Short mmCIF file of C-alpha atoms in Angstrom, two decimals:
data_model
loop_
_atom_site.label_atom_id
_atom_site.label_comp_id
_atom_site.label_asym_id
_atom_site.label_seq_id
_atom_site.Cartn_x
_atom_site.Cartn_y
_atom_site.Cartn_z
CA MET H 380 89.95 31.53 83.84
CA ILE H 381 88.97 35.56 84.42
CA ILE H 382 88.43 35.13 88.08
CA ASN H 383 91.40 33.49 88.83
CA THR H 384 93.61 36.27 86.93
CA LEU H 385 91.70 39.03 89.08
CA LEU H 386 92.47 37.20 92.09
CA ALA H 387 96.11 36.40 90.98
CA LEU H 388 95.94 40.17 90.28
CA ILE H 389 94.57 41.03 93.84
CA ARG H 390 96.65 38.69 95.90
CA PHE H 391 100.04 40.32 93.93
CA ALA H 392 98.59 43.92 95.01
CA GLY H 393 98.18 42.80 98.57
CA MET H 394 101.79 41.30 98.80
CA VAL H 395 103.32 44.73 96.99
CA VAL H 396 101.26 46.60 99.75
CA LEU H 397 102.17 44.65 102.55
CA GLU H 398 106.06 44.33 101.81
CA LEU H 399 105.83 48.00 101.36
CA ALA H 400 104.20 48.84 104.65
CA LEU H 401 106.33 46.37 106.99
CA ALA H 402 109.68 47.38 104.86
CA ILE H 403 108.81 51.06 105.65
CA LEU H 404 107.96 49.97 109.41
CA THR H 405 110.86 48.21 109.70
CA TYR H 406 113.26 51.36 108.26
CA VAL H 407 111.43 53.37 110.65
CA TYR H 408 111.97 50.85 113.44
CA LEU H 409 115.59 51.05 112.84
CA ALA H 410 115.76 54.60 112.92
CA LEU H 411 113.71 55.22 116.00
CA TYR H 412 114.82 52.61 118.24
CA ASP H 413 117.83 51.04 117.04
CA LEU H 414 120.21 53.80 116.40
CA GLU H 415 123.53 51.30 116.28
CA THR H 416 121.86 48.94 114.11
CA PHE H 417 120.67 51.66 111.64
CA GLY H 418 124.26 53.36 111.63
CA TRP H 419 125.91 50.06 111.04
CA LEU H 420 123.63 49.46 108.16
CA VAL H 421 123.77 53.09 106.81
CA LYS H 422 128.02 52.48 106.62
CA LEU H 423 127.36 48.83 105.21
CA SER H 424 125.41 50.62 102.25
CA LYS H 425 127.50 53.44 101.99
CA ALA H 426 130.16 50.57 101.14
CA ILE H 427 127.87 49.02 98.69
CA ILE H 428 127.73 51.92 96.75
CA ASP H 429 131.30 52.87 97.20
CA SER H 430 132.13 49.12 95.99
CA ALA H 431 129.55 49.29 92.79
CA ILE H 432 131.50 52.72 92.14
CA SER H 433 134.67 51.06 91.65
CA TRP H 434 133.47 47.88 89.96
CA MET H 435 131.98 49.92 87.50
CA GLY H 436 134.48 52.36 87.11
CA PHE H 437 136.68 48.81 86.58
CA LEU H 438 134.48 47.28 83.78
CA MET H 439 133.35 50.61 82.11
CA PRO H 440 135.92 53.28 83.01
CA GLU H 441 134.21 55.65 79.95
CA LEU H 442 130.88 55.33 81.65
CA SER H 443 131.54 55.27 85.49
CA ASN H 444 131.42 58.91 85.53
CA ARG H 445 128.15 59.41 83.77
CA ALA H 446 126.82 56.26 86.19
CA TYR H 447 127.69 58.22 88.92
CA ALA H 448 126.58 61.34 88.40
CA THR H 449 122.88 59.84 87.24
CA LEU H 450 122.42 56.84 89.06
CA LEU H 451 124.66 56.02 91.87
CA GLY H 452 125.32 59.73 93.09
CA GLU H 453 121.27 60.34 93.31
CA LEU H 454 121.59 57.05 95.92
CA GLY H 455 122.44 58.14 99.24
CA PRO H 456 123.21 55.26 101.67
CA LYS H 457 120.04 56.10 103.09
CA ALA H 458 118.21 55.41 100.20
CA MET H 459 120.26 52.49 99.28
CA LEU H 460 119.68 51.04 103.04
CA LEU H 461 115.79 51.54 102.23
CA LEU H 462 116.28 49.61 99.33
CA LEU H 463 118.05 46.85 101.09
CA VAL H 464 115.72 46.59 103.79
CA GLY H 465 112.90 46.40 101.25
CA LEU H 466 114.47 43.99 99.40
CA ILE H 467 115.34 41.63 102.64
CA VAL H 468 111.62 41.87 104.27
CA GLY H 469 110.09 41.06 100.84
CA ALA H 470 111.86 38.04 100.79
CA ILE H 471 111.40 36.90 104.05
CA ILE H 472 107.56 37.73 103.30
CA ARG H 473 107.41 35.39 100.18
CA PHE H 474 109.47 32.92 102.14
CA ILE H 475 107.22 32.81 104.89
CA ALA H 476 104.21 32.57 102.43
CA TRP H 477 105.48 30.17 99.92
CA VAL H 478 105.63 27.86 103.31
CA LEU H 479 102.17 28.68 104.46
CA VAL H 480 101.11 27.56 101.23
CA ARG H 481 102.87 24.43 100.93
CA ALA H 482 102.12 23.62 104.48
CA PHE H 483 98.38 23.82 103.77
CA LYS H 484 98.43 21.94 100.76
CA ARG H 485 99.90 18.87 102.57
CA ALA H 486 97.29 19.59 105.19
#
C-alpha cells in the first residue's frame, strides 16, 4: 500500500514536470518561431481577460474594481496565454496518457 502511494506520487510529480516543461517549450516556440499565431493568441488572451472583467462587473459590481486591481490587473495577456497554454498542453498530455493506459490494459 505504501509502495503504491509512493509510485502514484512519483507518477503525479513526473506528469506535472512533463506538463510544465512542454507548456514552456510550446510558449517559447510560439514566441520565437510563430509570431503571427503568438500575436493572435495574445489578443485572444486579452479578450478573455476583458470578458472576465466585464462579467465580474455585471455579476458583482461592488467587487469588480478590487478584483481588477488585485487579480486581473496583475495578469497581463501574456501571463494569461501561458496559463492557457499550460492548461491545454496538460489536457493533451493527460488524454494521451489515458489512451495509452487503456490500450495497454486491453493488450
